[in-house]
Amino acid sequence: MMHDEKIRIQCVSCELCFQQDKLGECKHINGILTPVSECSEADSDAETPVKPNSSFTHSVINMIGMLIGLGQLSNSYGLETGGWLSVFLLVGLGVICAYSACLLGKCLEKNPELRSYTDIGQRAFGIKGKVIAATFIYIEIFMGLVSYTISLHDNLNMVSTGIPFEVPIMDKSKVLTVIAVLVTLPSLWLRNLNSIAFLSTGGIVMSIVIFITVACIAIFGFVKANHSIPVLHLNKIPQVSGLYIFSYAGHVIFPDIYKSMKDPTRYTKVAIVSFTAVISIYTTLAFVGAKMFGPSINSQITLSMPRDIMPTKIALASTVITPMTKYALQFAPFALQLDRTLPSTMKSRTRLIIRSVIGSVILIGILTLALSVPHFQYVLSLTGSLISITICIIFPCFFYTKICLTEISKPLLFVNAVIIAIGFVLSTSGTISSSRSLVNAIRTASHP
């Protein structure tokens, strides 16, 4: 999804100072989102830091909620496109991502002062490592929001069928998408991080609803699962790998999950349990969707579901609502970075205006790009191949190898090298394949 808790990633100042417009006065750890309890108001004594209190179960729920997202919409399409043998790629990438998630935990265990993904990058490769990691993170956030907006448009197009209104200069679905995005615009101005976290919870609930409705259609026989799935389309594997890896994108927030645990020594078990559950969900949903809809399956499974039944209506509503919960969550790191760069003497009202204007411009840019390039599967695949593979596979292996080099056995070093090589191959081939497909789709749309 494109990803619910990213409000907690690599933010550049402490949470309380952000809420109270005191970023310019913040003297806490740079580059880290410090818990509220570690900060103090200008006229009060510092409070005692809150101890990590997430249980094993809570941590598993957080990680699963972070992972499940747009991937559940596209994996059925990926399986049908790549063939049923590509399920081994889906599972294999899940296992590799679980392994790399554990590597991040090892880095944090060795260096308890580290708190975030970019901190790990800085510990491994200095300030350059931090800057490069942050750059990839922000690009992923931007491209993820573009994908969510495309999904919003596609599902609104289906929902709006039969609605009796027309706009001469623009398609009905585009008008509704613009309206939906403008409705979410004020959420970018939220100052209370608890309110934004509430949006995150809403997004997770909507994802669960989508999964349940698809399962109901199969279980109650609304659509017969009698289509055969091709064995393998080798030429489609690079593009499919981008879709699959995007499903497991969530490593940016994993350090926060580690730091929130009462017993961080159980983090590896949390990762194993969470990825096992998510891999099972994705694999089941991929086969169910491919068997139900066959070659006619859409890039988003909700668009292939029968329109006149209640589960479809619920799924479509959930798919429309989900992107609308993402904008404030994804924009939060940008807002924190922006506030830190503004002069400390600037008034809070001026800060709000500047942040709101810049946020609005970014959101309008995302909307424009999404409506101009309405090819969900290719944008998602490109994001997965170009960005997510790097963040989820390549960087964690590099970070761990650099930080723990003196403690790594030769077999483990070899494993990491092989995984990095696999990541580079999939990233390069997937980026080329999805870019070509996207360009061809744009050309076809502009010259029908």
Short mmCIF file of C-alpha atoms in Angstrom, two decimals:
data_model
loop_
_atom_site.label_atom_id
_atom_site.label_comp_id
_atom_site.label_asym_id
_atom_site.label_seq_id
_atom_site.Cartn_x
_atom_site.Cartn_y
_atom_site.Cartn_z
CA MET A 1 0.00 0.00 0.00
CA MET A 2 1.54 2.23 -1.74
CA HIS A 3 2.19 2.44 2.36
CA ASP A 4 0.23 3.46 5.39
CA GLU A 5 2.62 4.27 8.20
CA LYS A 6 5.17 6.29 6.27
CA ILE A 7 4.36 9.26 8.43
CA ARG A 8 6.85 7.68 10.82
CA ILE A 9 9.74 7.47 8.33
CA GLN A 10 12.86 9.55 8.14
CA CYS A 11 11.13 12.69 9.32
CA VAL A 12 13.58 15.39 10.17
CA SER A 13 12.52 16.75 13.49
CA CYS A 14 10.76 15.82 16.68
CA GLU A 15 7.03 15.19 16.74
CA LEU A 16 6.09 17.57 19.52
CA CYS A 17 8.02 20.48 18.03
CA PHE A 18 6.27 19.81 14.73
CA GLN A 19 2.85 19.95 16.37
CA GLN A 20 3.72 23.12 18.29
CA ASP A 21 5.45 25.03 15.49
CA LYS A 22 8.78 24.91 17.31
CA LEU A 23 10.87 23.12 14.73
CA GLY A 24 13.26 26.04 14.58
CA GLU A 25 13.84 25.67 18.34
CA CYS A 26 14.21 21.89 18.20
CA LYS A 27 17.52 20.77 19.69
CA HIS A 28 16.85 17.08 19.43
CA ILE A 29 18.42 14.48 17.22
CA ASN A 30 18.64 15.66 13.62
CA GLY A 31 17.23 13.35 11.01
CA ILE A 32 15.04 11.47 13.47
CA LEU A 33 11.39 11.69 14.36
CA THR A 34 11.71 11.77 18.12
CA PRO A 35 8.77 10.53 20.20
CA VAL A 36 6.65 13.21 21.81
CA SER A 37 7.80 12.21 25.24
CA GLU A 38 11.43 13.00 24.45
CA CYS A 39 10.61 16.62 23.80
CA SER A 40 9.57 19.35 26.13
CA GLU A 41 7.72 22.56 25.72
CA ALA A 42 9.69 25.78 26.06
CA ASP A 43 8.21 26.50 29.45
CA SER A 44 8.16 23.04 31.00
CA ASP A 45 10.60 20.41 32.13
CA ALA A 46 11.43 17.48 29.89
CA GLU A 47 9.22 14.49 30.38
CA THR A 48 10.44 10.99 30.92
CA PRO A 49 10.73 9.16 27.59
CA VAL A 50 8.01 6.64 26.95
CA LYS A 51 9.31 3.10 26.90
CA PRO A 52 8.61 0.95 23.83
CA ASN A 53 5.40 -0.93 24.53
CA SER A 54 4.40 -2.83 21.38
CA SER A 55 3.77 -6.49 22.00
CA PHE A 56 4.66 -9.27 19.58
CA THR A 57 1.07 -9.44 18.30
CA HIS A 58 0.79 -5.67 17.94
CA SER A 59 4.05 -5.56 16.00
CA VAL A 60 2.88 -8.32 13.66
CA ILE A 61 -0.36 -6.46 13.01
CA ASN A 62 1.56 -3.25 12.30
CA MET A 63 3.90 -4.95 9.85
CA ILE A 64 1.10 -6.79 8.03
CA GLY A 65 -0.91 -3.58 7.85
CA MET A 66 2.12 -1.83 6.39
CA LEU A 67 2.67 -4.45 3.71
CA ILE A 68 -0.84 -5.07 2.43
CA GLY A 69 -1.84 -2.47 -0.13
CA LEU A 70 -2.03 -1.93 -3.87
CA GLY A 71 -0.27 -5.25 -4.36
CA GLN A 72 -3.42 -7.15 -3.51
CA LEU A 73 -5.16 -5.45 -6.45
CA SER A 74 -2.51 -6.33 -9.02
CA ASN A 75 -1.10 -9.75 -8.10
CA SER A 76 -3.87 -11.68 -9.86
CA TYR A 77 -3.08 -9.74 -13.02
CA GLY A 78 0.62 -10.45 -12.45
CA LEU A 79 0.02 -14.18 -12.12
CA GLU A 80 -2.15 -14.32 -15.24
CA THR A 81 0.40 -12.25 -17.17
CA GLY A 82 3.50 -14.13 -16.03
CA GLY A 83 1.99 -17.61 -15.78
CA TRP A 84 1.39 -19.78 -12.76
CA LEU A 85 5.09 -20.60 -12.46
CA SER A 86 5.64 -16.91 -11.64
CA VAL A 87 4.11 -17.68 -8.26
CA PHE A 88 7.57 -18.93 -7.30
CA LEU A 89 8.84 -15.43 -8.08
CA LEU A 90 6.06 -13.94 -5.94
CA VAL A 91 6.93 -16.21 -3.03
CA GLY A 92 10.69 -15.95 -3.60
CA LEU A 93 10.66 -12.15 -3.55
CA GLY A 94 8.59 -12.31 -0.38
CA VAL A 95 11.19 -14.55 1.26
CA ILE A 96 14.04 -12.28 0.16
CA CYS A 97 12.21 -9.22 1.46
CA ALA A 98 11.62 -10.98 4.77
CA TYR A 99 15.34 -11.72 4.93
CA SER A 100 16.28 -8.11 4.14
CA ALA A 101 13.80 -6.94 6.80
CA CYS A 102 15.67 -9.10 9.29
CA LEU A 103 18.96 -7.55 8.15
CA LEU A 104 17.64 -4.11 9.05
CA GLY A 105 16.86 -5.47 12.51
CA LYS A 106 20.43 -6.76 12.82
CA CYS A 107 21.77 -3.31 11.94
CA LEU A 108 19.59 -1.75 14.64
CA GLU A 109 20.60 -4.41 17.15
CA LYS A 110 24.28 -3.68 16.56
CA ASN A 111 23.73 0.08 16.73
CA PRO A 112 20.98 0.85 19.29
CA GLU A 113 21.30 4.59 18.70
CA LEU A 114 19.95 4.21 15.15
CA ARG A 115 16.24 4.82 14.79
CA SER A 116 15.32 5.02 11.11
CA TYR A 117 16.05 3.69 7.64
CA THR A 118 18.08 6.76 6.72
CA ASP A 119 20.01 6.49 9.99
CA ILE A 120 21.10 3.02 8.92
CA GLY A 121 22.12 4.40 5.54
CA GLN A 122 24.18 7.10 7.23
CA ARG A 123 25.81 4.60 9.58
CA ALA A 124 26.81 2.47 6.61
CA PHE A 125 27.92 5.08 4.06
CA GLY A 126 27.96 8.44 5.82
CA ILE A 127 25.91 11.44 4.84
CA LYS A 128 25.87 10.31 1.20
CA GLY A 129 24.17 7.10 2.24
CA LYS A 130 21.54 9.05 4.13
CA VAL A 131 20.89 11.44 1.26
CA ILE A 132 20.63 8.64 -1.31
CA ALA A 133 18.30 6.61 0.90
CA ALA A 134 16.09 9.65 1.57
CA THR A 135 15.97 10.47 -2.14
CA PHE A 136 14.74 6.99 -3.01
CA ILE A 137 12.20 7.15 -0.21
CA TYR A 138 10.70 10.42 -1.41
CA ILE A 139 10.58 9.21 -5.01
CA GLU A 140 8.77 6.07 -3.86
CA ILE A 141 6.28 8.17 -1.92
CA PHE A 142 5.61 10.37 -4.96
CA MET A 143 5.27 7.47 -7.39
CA GLY A 144 3.16 5.58 -4.91
CA LEU A 145 0.73 8.47 -4.67
CA VAL A 146 0.59 8.64 -8.47
CA SER A 147 -0.33 4.94 -8.51
CA TYR A 148 -2.99 5.46 -5.84
CA THR A 149 -4.46 8.35 -7.84
CA ILE A 150 -4.57 6.23 -11.01
CA SER A 151 -6.34 3.53 -9.01
CA LEU A 152 -8.77 6.16 -7.69
CA HIS A 153 -9.53 7.30 -11.24
CA ASP A 154 -9.96 3.78 -12.63
CA ASN A 155 -12.35 2.71 -9.88
CA LEU A 156 -14.30 5.97 -9.99
CA ASN A 157 -14.71 5.36 -13.72
CA MET A 158 -16.46 2.08 -12.90
CA VAL A 159 -18.43 3.52 -9.99
CA SER A 160 -19.64 6.48 -12.06
CA THR A 161 -21.19 4.28 -14.74
CA GLY A 162 -24.84 5.27 -14.95
CA ILE A 163 -24.44 8.56 -13.09
CA PRO A 164 -26.34 11.09 -15.24
CA PHE A 165 -23.97 14.00 -15.66
CA GLU A 166 -21.49 15.06 -18.33
CA VAL A 167 -18.77 17.70 -18.56
CA PRO A 168 -17.99 18.87 -22.10
CA ILE A 169 -14.25 19.46 -21.65
CA MET A 170 -13.36 16.44 -19.51
CA ASP A 171 -14.34 12.81 -18.97
CA LYS A 172 -16.76 12.17 -16.16
CA SER A 173 -14.31 9.92 -14.30
CA LYS A 174 -11.59 12.59 -14.47
CA VAL A 175 -13.98 15.20 -13.07
CA LEU A 176 -14.84 12.92 -10.18
CA THR A 177 -11.15 12.21 -9.58
CA VAL A 178 -10.36 15.93 -9.46
CA ILE A 179 -13.23 16.44 -7.00
CA ALA A 180 -12.05 13.54 -4.82
CA VAL A 181 -8.47 14.86 -4.72
CA LEU A 182 -9.63 18.39 -3.93
CA VAL A 183 -11.73 16.98 -1.08
CA THR A 184 -8.60 15.42 0.40
CA LEU A 185 -6.54 18.59 -0.04
CA PRO A 186 -7.31 20.03 3.44
CA SER A 187 -5.93 16.85 4.99
CA LEU A 188 -2.47 18.08 3.95
CA TRP A 189 -2.91 20.99 6.35
CA LEU A 190 -3.46 18.79 9.41
CA ARG A 191 -1.13 19.63 12.27
CA ASN A 192 -2.21 16.89 14.64
CA LEU A 193 -0.28 13.73 13.85
CA ASN A 194 -2.86 11.66 15.70
CA SER A 195 -5.44 12.71 13.12
CA ILE A 196 -3.15 11.59 10.34
CA ALA A 197 -2.58 8.26 12.10
CA PHE A 198 -6.36 7.83 12.14
CA LEU A 199 -6.31 8.08 8.35
CA SER A 200 -3.72 5.30 8.32
CA THR A 201 -6.01 3.03 10.29
CA GLY A 202 -8.81 3.74 7.85
CA GLY A 203 -6.59 2.73 4.94
CA ILE A 204 -5.71 -0.59 6.57
CA VAL A 205 -9.36 -1.37 7.26
CA MET A 206 -10.26 -0.64 3.63
CA SER A 207 -7.55 -3.06 2.46
CA ILE A 208 -8.97 -5.81 4.63
CA VAL A 209 -12.46 -5.13 3.29
CA ILE A 210 -11.21 -5.46 -0.31
CA PHE A 211 -9.65 -8.85 0.42
CA ILE A 212 -12.81 -10.11 2.13
CA THR A 213 -15.08 -9.03 -0.72
CA VAL A 214 -12.93 -10.77 -3.34
CA ALA A 215 -12.93 -13.91 -1.21
CA CYS A 216 -16.72 -13.74 -0.88
CA ILE A 217 -17.19 -13.59 -4.65
CA ALA A 218 -15.20 -16.79 -5.01
CA ILE A 219 -16.63 -18.60 -1.98
CA PHE A 220 -20.28 -17.88 -2.78
CA GLY A 221 -19.90 -18.64 -6.47
CA PHE A 222 -20.73 -15.23 -7.94
CA VAL A 223 -17.98 -16.01 -10.47
CA LYS A 224 -16.85 -19.53 -11.33
CA ALA A 225 -13.14 -20.10 -10.84
CA ASN A 226 -12.77 -22.31 -13.91
CA HIS A 227 -10.21 -20.50 -16.08
CA SER A 228 -6.87 -22.12 -16.80
CA ILE A 229 -3.73 -20.15 -15.98
CA PRO A 230 -0.87 -20.22 -18.53
CA VAL A 231 2.27 -21.99 -17.39
CA LEU A 232 4.84 -19.28 -18.06
CA HIS A 233 5.31 -16.13 -20.15
CA LEU A 234 9.04 -15.65 -19.78
CA ASN A 235 9.12 -12.34 -21.64
CA LYS A 236 6.68 -10.87 -19.11
CA ILE A 237 8.66 -11.83 -16.00
CA PRO A 238 10.68 -8.56 -15.76
CA GLN A 239 7.49 -6.49 -15.77
CA VAL A 240 5.72 -8.86 -13.39
CA SER A 241 8.65 -8.77 -10.95
CA GLY A 242 8.08 -5.03 -10.50
CA LEU A 243 4.43 -5.62 -9.61
CA TYR A 244 5.36 -8.36 -7.16
CA ILE A 245 8.13 -6.46 -5.38
CA PHE A 246 5.92 -3.42 -4.93
CA SER A 247 3.60 -5.66 -2.92
CA TYR A 248 6.30 -6.11 -0.28
CA ALA A 249 7.45 -2.49 -0.08
CA GLY A 250 7.43 -1.45 3.55
CA HIS A 251 11.04 -1.61 4.71
CA VAL A 252 11.21 2.11 5.34
CA ILE A 253 8.94 1.76 8.37
CA PHE A 254 10.40 -1.48 9.76
CA PRO A 255 13.01 0.30 11.93
CA ASP A 256 10.13 2.12 13.64
CA ILE A 257 8.40 -1.19 14.32
CA TYR A 258 11.66 -2.54 15.77
CA LYS A 259 12.10 0.49 18.02
CA SER A 260 8.50 0.33 19.25
CA MET A 261 8.79 -3.28 20.47
CA LYS A 262 8.99 -4.11 24.16
CA ASP A 263 11.25 -7.02 23.24
CA PRO A 264 13.23 -6.18 20.08
CA THR A 265 14.92 -9.59 20.20
CA ARG A 266 11.65 -10.99 18.80
CA TYR A 267 11.74 -8.69 15.77
CA THR A 268 13.03 -11.46 13.48
CA LYS A 269 10.07 -13.65 14.47
CA VAL A 270 7.73 -10.70 13.83
CA ALA A 271 9.15 -10.35 10.32
CA ILE A 272 8.88 -14.08 9.61
CA VAL A 273 5.28 -14.34 10.84
CA SER A 274 4.21 -11.15 9.06
CA PHE A 275 5.74 -12.03 5.71
CA THR A 276 4.43 -15.58 5.93
CA ALA A 277 0.91 -14.23 6.41
CA VAL A 278 1.25 -11.64 3.62
CA ILE A 279 2.79 -14.13 1.18
CA SER A 280 -0.09 -16.52 1.90
CA ILE A 281 -2.68 -13.78 1.33
CA TYR A 282 -1.07 -12.59 -1.90
CA THR A 283 -0.61 -16.09 -3.28
CA THR A 284 -4.19 -17.09 -2.49
CA LEU A 285 -5.64 -13.90 -3.92
CA ALA A 286 -3.46 -14.16 -7.04
CA PHE A 287 -4.65 -17.68 -7.85
CA VAL A 288 -8.29 -16.95 -6.99
CA GLY A 289 -8.38 -13.86 -9.20
CA ALA A 290 -6.57 -15.50 -12.11
CA LYS A 291 -8.81 -18.57 -11.94
CA MET A 292 -11.99 -16.46 -11.76
CA PHE A 293 -11.28 -14.00 -14.56
CA GLY A 294 -8.59 -15.59 -16.74
CA PRO A 295 -7.17 -13.61 -19.70
CA SER A 296 -9.83 -10.92 -19.27
CA ILE A 297 -8.58 -9.93 -15.82
CA ASN A 298 -7.92 -6.24 -15.33
CA SER A 299 -4.74 -4.82 -13.80
CA GLN A 300 -6.85 -4.17 -10.68
CA ILE A 301 -8.96 -7.12 -9.64
CA THR A 302 -11.80 -4.90 -8.43
CA LEU A 303 -12.38 -3.73 -12.01
CA SER A 304 -12.98 -7.32 -13.14
CA MET A 305 -15.63 -8.09 -10.55
CA PRO A 306 -19.34 -8.25 -11.57
CA ARG A 307 -20.78 -4.76 -11.19
CA ASP A 308 -24.27 -5.62 -10.02
CA ILE A 309 -23.49 -7.53 -6.82
CA MET A 310 -23.02 -6.11 -3.34
CA PRO A 311 -19.45 -7.39 -2.70
CA THR A 312 -18.29 -5.54 -5.81
CA LYS A 313 -19.93 -2.31 -4.73
CA ILE A 314 -18.29 -2.60 -1.32
CA ALA A 315 -14.90 -3.38 -2.88
CA LEU A 316 -15.13 -0.46 -5.29
CA ALA A 317 -16.12 1.93 -2.50
CA SER A 318 -13.19 0.71 -0.41
CA THR A 319 -10.80 1.08 -3.35
CA VAL A 320 -12.00 4.64 -3.90
CA ILE A 321 -11.71 5.57 -0.21
CA THR A 322 -8.26 4.01 0.27
CA PRO A 323 -6.28 6.49 -1.89
CA MET A 324 -8.08 9.38 -0.23
CA THR A 325 -6.60 8.30 3.12
CA LYS A 326 -3.05 8.33 1.77
CA TYR A 327 -2.25 11.87 0.79
CA ALA A 328 -1.74 13.35 4.27
CA LEU A 329 0.16 10.25 5.42
CA GLN A 330 2.54 10.28 2.48
CA PHE A 331 3.00 14.05 2.54
CA ALA A 332 3.95 14.16 6.23
CA PRO A 333 7.71 13.55 5.68
CA PHE A 334 7.76 16.38 3.12
CA ALA A 335 5.94 18.65 5.56
CA LEU A 336 8.42 17.89 8.34
CA GLN A 337 11.39 18.47 6.04
CA LEU A 338 9.90 21.73 4.81
CA ASP A 339 9.20 23.02 8.32
CA ARG A 340 12.77 22.34 9.37
CA THR A 341 14.20 24.33 6.46
CA LEU A 342 12.05 27.39 7.16
CA PRO A 343 13.52 30.17 9.35
CA SER A 344 12.94 29.64 13.07
CA THR A 345 11.64 33.19 13.39
CA MET A 346 8.81 32.59 10.94
CA LYS A 347 5.30 32.77 12.39
CA SER A 348 3.24 29.60 12.63
CA ARG A 349 0.54 31.02 10.36
CA THR A 350 3.13 31.79 7.67
CA ARG A 351 4.52 28.27 8.02
CA LEU A 352 1.03 26.85 7.57
CA ILE A 353 0.43 28.93 4.45
CA ILE A 354 3.74 27.95 2.87
CA ARG A 355 3.28 24.28 3.69
CA SER A 356 -0.29 24.32 2.40
CA VAL A 357 0.67 26.02 -0.88
CA ILE A 358 3.57 23.68 -1.55
CA GLY A 359 1.49 20.64 -0.55
CA SER A 360 -1.31 21.74 -2.85
CA VAL A 361 1.10 22.22 -5.76
CA ILE A 362 2.61 18.76 -5.21
CA LEU A 363 -0.82 17.17 -5.01
CA ILE A 364 -1.97 18.91 -8.18
CA GLY A 365 1.20 17.69 -9.89
CA ILE A 366 0.44 14.14 -8.78
CA LEU A 367 -3.13 14.48 -10.03
CA THR A 368 -2.00 15.86 -13.39
CA LEU A 369 0.55 13.09 -13.89
CA ALA A 370 -1.94 10.39 -12.88
CA LEU A 371 -4.59 11.64 -15.31
CA SER A 372 -2.01 12.02 -18.07
CA VAL A 373 -0.56 8.53 -17.63
CA PRO A 374 -3.53 6.36 -16.62
CA HIS A 375 -1.75 3.04 -16.96
CA PHE A 376 -1.83 1.54 -13.47
CA GLN A 377 0.05 -1.70 -14.11
CA TYR A 378 2.98 -0.06 -15.90
CA VAL A 379 3.41 2.77 -13.38
CA LEU A 380 3.23 0.28 -10.51
CA SER A 381 5.71 -2.05 -12.21
CA LEU A 382 8.08 0.83 -12.96
CA THR A 383 7.92 2.02 -9.35
CA GLY A 384 8.55 -1.49 -8.07
CA SER A 385 11.45 -2.16 -10.44
CA LEU A 386 13.15 1.21 -10.24
CA ILE A 387 12.61 2.13 -6.58
CA SER A 388 11.10 -0.62 -4.41
CA ILE A 389 13.66 -3.30 -5.31
CA THR A 390 16.40 -0.89 -4.30
CA ILE A 391 14.80 0.04 -0.98
CA CYS A 392 13.59 -3.46 -0.08
CA ILE A 393 16.43 -5.66 -1.32
CA ILE A 394 19.58 -3.92 -2.52
CA PHE A 395 20.05 -1.25 0.15
CA PRO A 396 19.40 -3.48 3.21
CA CYS A 397 21.96 -6.03 1.98
CA PHE A 398 24.51 -3.30 1.31
CA PHE A 399 23.84 -1.63 4.66
CA TYR A 400 24.16 -4.85 6.64
CA THR A 401 27.28 -5.95 4.78
CA LYS A 402 28.99 -2.61 5.38
CA ILE A 403 27.96 -2.24 9.04
CA CYS A 404 28.58 -5.84 10.11
CA LEU A 405 31.37 -6.77 7.69
CA THR A 406 33.75 -7.99 10.40
CA GLU A 407 31.09 -10.33 11.81
CA ILE A 408 29.70 -11.81 8.57
CA SER A 409 30.71 -15.34 7.62
CA LYS A 410 31.83 -16.02 4.05
CA PRO A 411 28.70 -18.05 3.20
CA LEU A 412 26.45 -15.22 4.42
CA LEU A 413 28.54 -12.68 2.54
CA PHE A 414 28.07 -14.78 -0.59
CA VAL A 415 24.31 -14.97 -0.01
CA ASN A 416 24.11 -11.19 0.30
CA ALA A 417 26.16 -10.72 -2.85
CA VAL A 418 23.87 -13.08 -4.77
CA ILE A 419 20.75 -11.28 -3.51
CA ILE A 420 22.22 -7.90 -4.48
CA ALA A 421 23.01 -9.27 -7.95
CA ILE A 422 19.47 -10.63 -8.30
CA GLY A 423 18.13 -7.25 -7.22
CA PHE A 424 20.20 -5.43 -9.84
CA VAL A 425 19.13 -7.83 -12.60
CA LEU A 426 15.44 -7.59 -11.73
CA SER A 427 15.64 -3.83 -11.28
CA THR A 428 17.37 -3.24 -14.61
CA SER A 429 15.28 -5.64 -16.67
CA GLY A 430 12.04 -4.62 -14.97
CA THR A 431 12.71 -0.91 -15.40
CA ILE A 432 13.47 -1.35 -19.09
CA SER A 433 10.45 -3.59 -19.68
CA SER A 434 7.94 -1.49 -17.78
CA SER A 435 9.28 1.75 -19.28
CA ARG A 436 8.88 0.39 -22.79
CA SER A 437 5.38 -0.85 -22.02
CA LEU A 438 4.43 2.51 -20.52
CA VAL A 439 5.80 4.46 -23.49
CA ASN A 440 4.02 2.14 -25.95
CA ALA A 441 0.76 2.48 -24.01
CA ILE A 442 1.04 6.28 -24.06
CA ARG A 443 1.75 6.29 -27.78
CA THR A 444 -1.15 3.99 -28.49
CA ALA A 445 -3.49 6.16 -26.42
CA SER A 446 -2.37 9.34 -28.19
CA HIS A 447 -2.58 7.76 -31.69
CA PRO A 448 -5.50 5.31 -31.55
#
